[in-house]
Short mmCIF file of C-alpha atoms in Angstrom, two decimals:
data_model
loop_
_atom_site.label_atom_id
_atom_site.label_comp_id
_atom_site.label_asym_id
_atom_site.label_seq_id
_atom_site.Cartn_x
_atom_site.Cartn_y
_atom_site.Cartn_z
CA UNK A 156 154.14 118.15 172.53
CA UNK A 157 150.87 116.40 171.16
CA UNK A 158 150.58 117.34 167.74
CA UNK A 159 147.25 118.30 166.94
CA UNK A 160 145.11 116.94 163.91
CA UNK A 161 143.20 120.54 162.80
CA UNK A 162 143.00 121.62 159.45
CA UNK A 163 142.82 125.20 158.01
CA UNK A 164 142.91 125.88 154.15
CA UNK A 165 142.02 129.29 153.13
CA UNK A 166 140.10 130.26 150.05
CA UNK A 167 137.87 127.06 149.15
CA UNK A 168 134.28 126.99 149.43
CA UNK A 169 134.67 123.08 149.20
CA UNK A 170 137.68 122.62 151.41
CA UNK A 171 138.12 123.67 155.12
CA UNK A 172 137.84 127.67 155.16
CA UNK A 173 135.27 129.80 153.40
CA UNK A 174 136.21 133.06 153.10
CA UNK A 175 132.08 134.14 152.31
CA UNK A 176 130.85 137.54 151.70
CA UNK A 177 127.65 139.02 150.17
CA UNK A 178 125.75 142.35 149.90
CA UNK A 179 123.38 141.83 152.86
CA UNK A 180 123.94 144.07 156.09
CA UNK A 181 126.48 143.99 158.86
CA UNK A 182 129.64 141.59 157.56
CA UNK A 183 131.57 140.62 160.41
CA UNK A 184 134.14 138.03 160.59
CA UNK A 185 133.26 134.73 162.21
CA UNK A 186 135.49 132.08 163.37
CA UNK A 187 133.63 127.93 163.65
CA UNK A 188 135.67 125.29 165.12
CA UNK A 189 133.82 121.90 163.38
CA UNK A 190 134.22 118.09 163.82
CA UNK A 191 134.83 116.30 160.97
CA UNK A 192 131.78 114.56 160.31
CA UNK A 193 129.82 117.71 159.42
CA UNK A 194 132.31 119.15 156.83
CA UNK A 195 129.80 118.83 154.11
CA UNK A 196 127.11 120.14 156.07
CA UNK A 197 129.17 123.05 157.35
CA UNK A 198 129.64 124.06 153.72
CA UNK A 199 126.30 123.80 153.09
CA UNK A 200 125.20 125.82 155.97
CA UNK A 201 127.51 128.95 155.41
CA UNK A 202 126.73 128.89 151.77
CA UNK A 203 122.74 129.13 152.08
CA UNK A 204 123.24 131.76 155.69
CA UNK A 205 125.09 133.64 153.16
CA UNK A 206 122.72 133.92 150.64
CA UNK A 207 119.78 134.01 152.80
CA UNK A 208 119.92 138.02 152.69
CA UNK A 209 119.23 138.08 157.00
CA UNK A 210 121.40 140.36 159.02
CA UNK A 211 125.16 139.27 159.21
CA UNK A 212 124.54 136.93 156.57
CA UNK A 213 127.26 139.28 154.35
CA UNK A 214 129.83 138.17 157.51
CA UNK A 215 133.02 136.20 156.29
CA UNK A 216 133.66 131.91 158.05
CA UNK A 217 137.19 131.21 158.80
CA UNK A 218 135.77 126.97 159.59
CA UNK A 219 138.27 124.86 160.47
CA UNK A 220 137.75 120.95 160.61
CA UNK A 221 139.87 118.48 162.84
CA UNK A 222 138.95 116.04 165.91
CA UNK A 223 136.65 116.79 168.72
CA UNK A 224 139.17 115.84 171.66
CA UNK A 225 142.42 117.97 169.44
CA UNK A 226 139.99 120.92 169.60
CA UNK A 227 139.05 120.66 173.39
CA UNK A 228 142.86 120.52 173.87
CA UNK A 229 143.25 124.06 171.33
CA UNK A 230 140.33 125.96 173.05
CA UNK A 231 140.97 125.06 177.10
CA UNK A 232 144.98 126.09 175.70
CA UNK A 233 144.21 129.09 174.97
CA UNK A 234 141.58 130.19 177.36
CA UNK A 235 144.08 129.26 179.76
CA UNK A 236 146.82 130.94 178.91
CA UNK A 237 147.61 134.60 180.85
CA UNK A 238 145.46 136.98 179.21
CA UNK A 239 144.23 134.29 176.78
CA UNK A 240 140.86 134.21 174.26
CA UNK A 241 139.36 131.73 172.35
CA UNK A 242 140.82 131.16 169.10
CA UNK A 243 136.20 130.06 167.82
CA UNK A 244 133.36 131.70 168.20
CA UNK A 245 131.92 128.74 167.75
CA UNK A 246 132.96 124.92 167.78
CA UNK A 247 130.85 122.31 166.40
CA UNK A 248 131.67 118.91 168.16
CA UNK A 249 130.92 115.66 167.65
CA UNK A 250 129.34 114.73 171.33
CA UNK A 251 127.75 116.14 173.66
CA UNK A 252 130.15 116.35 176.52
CA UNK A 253 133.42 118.05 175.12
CA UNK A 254 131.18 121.40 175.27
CA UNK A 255 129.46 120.92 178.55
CA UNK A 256 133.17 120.13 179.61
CA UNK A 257 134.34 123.33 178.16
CA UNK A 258 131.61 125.39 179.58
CA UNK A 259 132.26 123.77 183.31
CA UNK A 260 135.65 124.87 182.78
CA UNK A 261 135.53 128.51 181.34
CA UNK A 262 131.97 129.54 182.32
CA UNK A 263 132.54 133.45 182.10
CA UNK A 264 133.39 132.91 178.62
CA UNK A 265 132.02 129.62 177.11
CA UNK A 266 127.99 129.69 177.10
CA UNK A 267 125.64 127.12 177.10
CA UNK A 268 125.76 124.29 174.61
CA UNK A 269 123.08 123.54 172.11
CA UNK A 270 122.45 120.59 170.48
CA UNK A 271 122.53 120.60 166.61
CA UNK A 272 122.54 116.84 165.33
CA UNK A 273 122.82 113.23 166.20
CA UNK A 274 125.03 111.28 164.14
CA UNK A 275 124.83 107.78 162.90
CA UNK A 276 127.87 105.21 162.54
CA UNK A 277 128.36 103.15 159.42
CA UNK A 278 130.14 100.03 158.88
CA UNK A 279 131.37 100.69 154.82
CA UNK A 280 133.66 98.07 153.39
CA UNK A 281 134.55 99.53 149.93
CA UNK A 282 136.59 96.43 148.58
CA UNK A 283 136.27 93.44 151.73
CA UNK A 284 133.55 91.26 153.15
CA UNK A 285 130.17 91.57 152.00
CA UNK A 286 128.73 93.41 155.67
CA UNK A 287 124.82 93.94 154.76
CA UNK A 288 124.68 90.50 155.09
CA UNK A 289 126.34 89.89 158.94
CA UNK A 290 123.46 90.32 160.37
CA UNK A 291 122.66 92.15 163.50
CA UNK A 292 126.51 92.22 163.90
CA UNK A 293 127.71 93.92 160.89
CA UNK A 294 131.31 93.83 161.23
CA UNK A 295 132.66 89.93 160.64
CA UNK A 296 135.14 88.52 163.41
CA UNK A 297 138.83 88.13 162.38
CA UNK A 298 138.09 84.72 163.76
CA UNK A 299 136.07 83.85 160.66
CA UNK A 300 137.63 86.53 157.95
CA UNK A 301 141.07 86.57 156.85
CA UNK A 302 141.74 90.56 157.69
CA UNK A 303 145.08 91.46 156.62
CA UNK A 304 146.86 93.86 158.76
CA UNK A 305 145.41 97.47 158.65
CA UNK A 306 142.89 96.38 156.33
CA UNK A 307 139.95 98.01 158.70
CA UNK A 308 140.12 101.86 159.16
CA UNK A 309 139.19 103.51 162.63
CA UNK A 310 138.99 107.25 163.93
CA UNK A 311 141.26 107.40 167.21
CA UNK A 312 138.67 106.63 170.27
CA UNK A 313 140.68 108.84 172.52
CA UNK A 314 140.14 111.91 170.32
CA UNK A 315 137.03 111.52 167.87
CA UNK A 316 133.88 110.66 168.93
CA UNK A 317 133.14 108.51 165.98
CA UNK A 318 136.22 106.07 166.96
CA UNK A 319 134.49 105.50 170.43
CA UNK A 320 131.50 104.71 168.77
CA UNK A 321 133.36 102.31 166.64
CA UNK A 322 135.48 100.98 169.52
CA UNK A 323 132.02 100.20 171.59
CA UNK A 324 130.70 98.31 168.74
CA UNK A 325 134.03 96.11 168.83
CA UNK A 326 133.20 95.38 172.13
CA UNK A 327 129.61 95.25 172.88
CA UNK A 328 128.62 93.42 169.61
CA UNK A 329 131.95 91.24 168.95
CA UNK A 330 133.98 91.01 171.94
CA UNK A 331 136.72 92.45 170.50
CA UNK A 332 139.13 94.78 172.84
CA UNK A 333 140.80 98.12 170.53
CA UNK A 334 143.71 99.25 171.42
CA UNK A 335 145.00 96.32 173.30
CA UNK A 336 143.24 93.33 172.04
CA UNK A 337 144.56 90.24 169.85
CA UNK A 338 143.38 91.96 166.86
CA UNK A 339 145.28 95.33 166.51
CA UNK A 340 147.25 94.95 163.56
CA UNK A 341 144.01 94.23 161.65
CA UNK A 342 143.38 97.74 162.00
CA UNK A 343 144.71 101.22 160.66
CA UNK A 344 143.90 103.99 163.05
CA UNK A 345 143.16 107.85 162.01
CA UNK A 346 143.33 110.93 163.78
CA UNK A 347 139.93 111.70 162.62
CA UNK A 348 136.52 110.46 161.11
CA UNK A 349 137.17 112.72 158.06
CA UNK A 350 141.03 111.41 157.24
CA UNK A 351 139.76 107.52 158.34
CA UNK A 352 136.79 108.00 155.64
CA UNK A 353 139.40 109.17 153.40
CA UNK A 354 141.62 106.29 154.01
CA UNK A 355 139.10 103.64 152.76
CA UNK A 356 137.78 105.78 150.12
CA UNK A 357 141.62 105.99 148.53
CA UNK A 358 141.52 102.31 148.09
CA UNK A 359 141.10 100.73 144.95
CA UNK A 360 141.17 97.29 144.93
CA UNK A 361 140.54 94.11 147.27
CA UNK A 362 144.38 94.50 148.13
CA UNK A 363 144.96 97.88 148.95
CA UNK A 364 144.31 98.88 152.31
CA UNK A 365 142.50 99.86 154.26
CA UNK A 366 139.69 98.58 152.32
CA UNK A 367 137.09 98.53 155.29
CA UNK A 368 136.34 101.56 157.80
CA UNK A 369 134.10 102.74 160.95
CA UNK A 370 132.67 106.18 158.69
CA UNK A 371 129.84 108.50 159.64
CA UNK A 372 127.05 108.25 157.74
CA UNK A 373 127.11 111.91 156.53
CA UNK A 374 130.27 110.79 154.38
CA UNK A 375 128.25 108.28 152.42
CA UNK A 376 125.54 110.55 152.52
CA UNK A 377 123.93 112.10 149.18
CA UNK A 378 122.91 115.26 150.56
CA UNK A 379 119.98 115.83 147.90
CA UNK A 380 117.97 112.93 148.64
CA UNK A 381 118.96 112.69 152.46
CA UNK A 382 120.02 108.67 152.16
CA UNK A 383 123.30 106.96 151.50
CA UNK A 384 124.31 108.01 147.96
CA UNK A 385 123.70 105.02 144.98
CA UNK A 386 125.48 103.83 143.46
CA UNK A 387 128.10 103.23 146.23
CA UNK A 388 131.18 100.82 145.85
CA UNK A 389 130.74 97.84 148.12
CA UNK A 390 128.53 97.28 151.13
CA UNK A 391 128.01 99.48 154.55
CA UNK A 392 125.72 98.25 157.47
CA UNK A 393 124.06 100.88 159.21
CA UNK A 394 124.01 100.92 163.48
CA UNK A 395 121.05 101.95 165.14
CA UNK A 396 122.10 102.92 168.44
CA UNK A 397 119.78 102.39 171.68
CA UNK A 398 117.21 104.92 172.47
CA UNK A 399 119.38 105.27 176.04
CA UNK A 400 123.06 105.92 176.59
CA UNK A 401 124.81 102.78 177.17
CA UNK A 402 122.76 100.49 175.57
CA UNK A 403 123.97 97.96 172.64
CA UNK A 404 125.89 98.60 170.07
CA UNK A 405 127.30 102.11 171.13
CA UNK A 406 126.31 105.36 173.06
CA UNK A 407 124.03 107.46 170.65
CA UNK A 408 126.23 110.47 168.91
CA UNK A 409 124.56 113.45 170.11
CA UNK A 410 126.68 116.74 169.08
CA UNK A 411 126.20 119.64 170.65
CA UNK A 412 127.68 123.02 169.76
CA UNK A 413 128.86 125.98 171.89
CA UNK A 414 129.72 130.20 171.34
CA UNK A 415 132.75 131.05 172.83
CA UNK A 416 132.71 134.91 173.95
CA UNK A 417 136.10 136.98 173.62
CA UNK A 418 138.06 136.50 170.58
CA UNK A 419 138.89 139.66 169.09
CA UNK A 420 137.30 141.29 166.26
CA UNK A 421 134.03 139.21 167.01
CA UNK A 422 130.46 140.31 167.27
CA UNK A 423 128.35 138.30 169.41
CA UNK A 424 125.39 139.57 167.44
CA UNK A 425 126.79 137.63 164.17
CA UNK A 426 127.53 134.46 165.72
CA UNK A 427 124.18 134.30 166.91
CA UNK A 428 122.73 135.17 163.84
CA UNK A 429 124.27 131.89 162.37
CA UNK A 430 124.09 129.90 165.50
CA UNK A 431 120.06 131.08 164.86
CA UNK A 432 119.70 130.26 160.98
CA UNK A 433 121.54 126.35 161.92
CA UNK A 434 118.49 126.15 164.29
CA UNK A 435 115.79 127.63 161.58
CA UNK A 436 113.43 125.71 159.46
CA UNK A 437 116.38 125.97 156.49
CA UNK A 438 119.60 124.98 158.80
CA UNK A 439 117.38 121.85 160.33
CA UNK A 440 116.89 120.65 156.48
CA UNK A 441 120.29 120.93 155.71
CA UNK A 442 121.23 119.22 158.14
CA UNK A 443 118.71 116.37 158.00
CA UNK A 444 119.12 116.23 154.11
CA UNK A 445 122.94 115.24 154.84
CA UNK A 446 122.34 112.06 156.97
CA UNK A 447 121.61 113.35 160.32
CA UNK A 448 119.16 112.39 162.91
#
């Protein structure tokens, strides 16, 4: 059986489950399901809907980060099991077709999808080639840099969103083919954006690897001034995607998020009292303030 890359810690408002409560009316309990490019903006977010005194803003988050495609695998699981409920209220991806496919699937239960940021993909190299200077290009060809094997970090393209992105660049911009190309060893691959940022931020020297990584630009992201924080170790190069799905260097990361009707012990009247604030004048800033289109 797949093994699935979620994680769940309990008790930490700056790890993967807030356990939030405050004096304003109606707590409920409220389960999120979250890609793990938006950690830091999920924390964010539940922190300020908690102290923003509106109704169910006193409600305790059970969030849980992990990969898009290892949460579309949890949810469709359990929805389609006899007698089965989601185990989210809500789930955060990081595209905007794991929901739609979710909602085609389960309609009774799954509603629509709304869209709640677009994401941006980052070339960082922490301790390897200088990239701000490769030009249009920004990661440099093994055929002209020495890599050494799994010196470049990437999120898994079949499961996060963020590794697609980074696997179209490969190909659109350099001709390179990952998984499956000449160049394979020269890479490390992670289950997810958030353990592949990790990865490269672990490393410490020119020689310890990986050393370069495909990271979302919400993990470089200084979340009170809304650009890449300073000072930074290395280089990055920033990708601008096309305007139009398809289009050089990679397919624009649009995430969408969707309620999921049914678990027990849920209010639908909560969830949509967050799912409300992250579209409000206060969620959008948050949001923008931590990288996001």
């Amino acid at each position: 059986m797949k093994k699935l890359s979620i994680r769940k810690i309990t008790l930490s408002v700056s790890a993967s489950v807030l356990m939030l409560g405050s004096s304003a009316t109606w707590a409920q309990s409220i389960t999120v399901a979250v890609a793990a490019n938006f950690q830091g903006a999920m924390v964010q977010l539940v922190n300020a809907f908690g102290a923003s005194g509106l109704p169910f803003s006193g409600s305790s988050f059970t969030v849980t980060y992990g990969a898009t495609g290892d949460f579309q695998t949890a949810i469709n699981t359990a929805l389609a099991a006899p007698g089965g409920t989601t185990p989210y209220d809500l789930f955060f991806a990081a595209d905007d077709t794991t929901p739609a496919a979710l909602r085609t699937g389960h309609p009774t239960v799954v509603q629509v999808p709304f869209r709640y940021a677009e994401g941006k993909l980052i070339l960082w190299s922490k301790y390897g080639p200088n990239v701000s200077t490769s030009g249009s290009s920004g990661f440099t060809n093994p055929a002209s840099y020495a890599y050494a094997n799994g010196q470049v970090a990437i999120a898994n393209p079949v499961t996060a969103p963020y590794g697609t992105a980074a696997q179209q660049v490969l190909s659109r911009v350099n001709a390179i083919t990952y998984p499956g190309g000449a160049y394979d060893a020269k890479f490390a691959q992670y289950t997810t954006i958030g353990t592949t940022y990790t990865a490269v931020n672990a490393s410490t020297s020119a020689t310890t690897y990986p050393n370069v990584g495909f990271v979302a630009k919400s993990q470089l992201c200084d979340s009170s001034t809304g650009a890449i924080r300073t000072p930074l170790t290395g280089t990055y190069f920033e990708y601008t995607p096309a305007t139009v799905n398809g289009n050089p260097p990679h397919d624009r990361l649009l995430q969408d998020a969707v309620a999921i009707r049914g678990r027990a012990g849920s209010t639908n009247a909560a969830v949509d009292a967050f799912i409300a604030y992250v579209g409000s004048t206060a969620g959008r800033a948050i949001i923008l303030k931590n990288c996001y289109i």
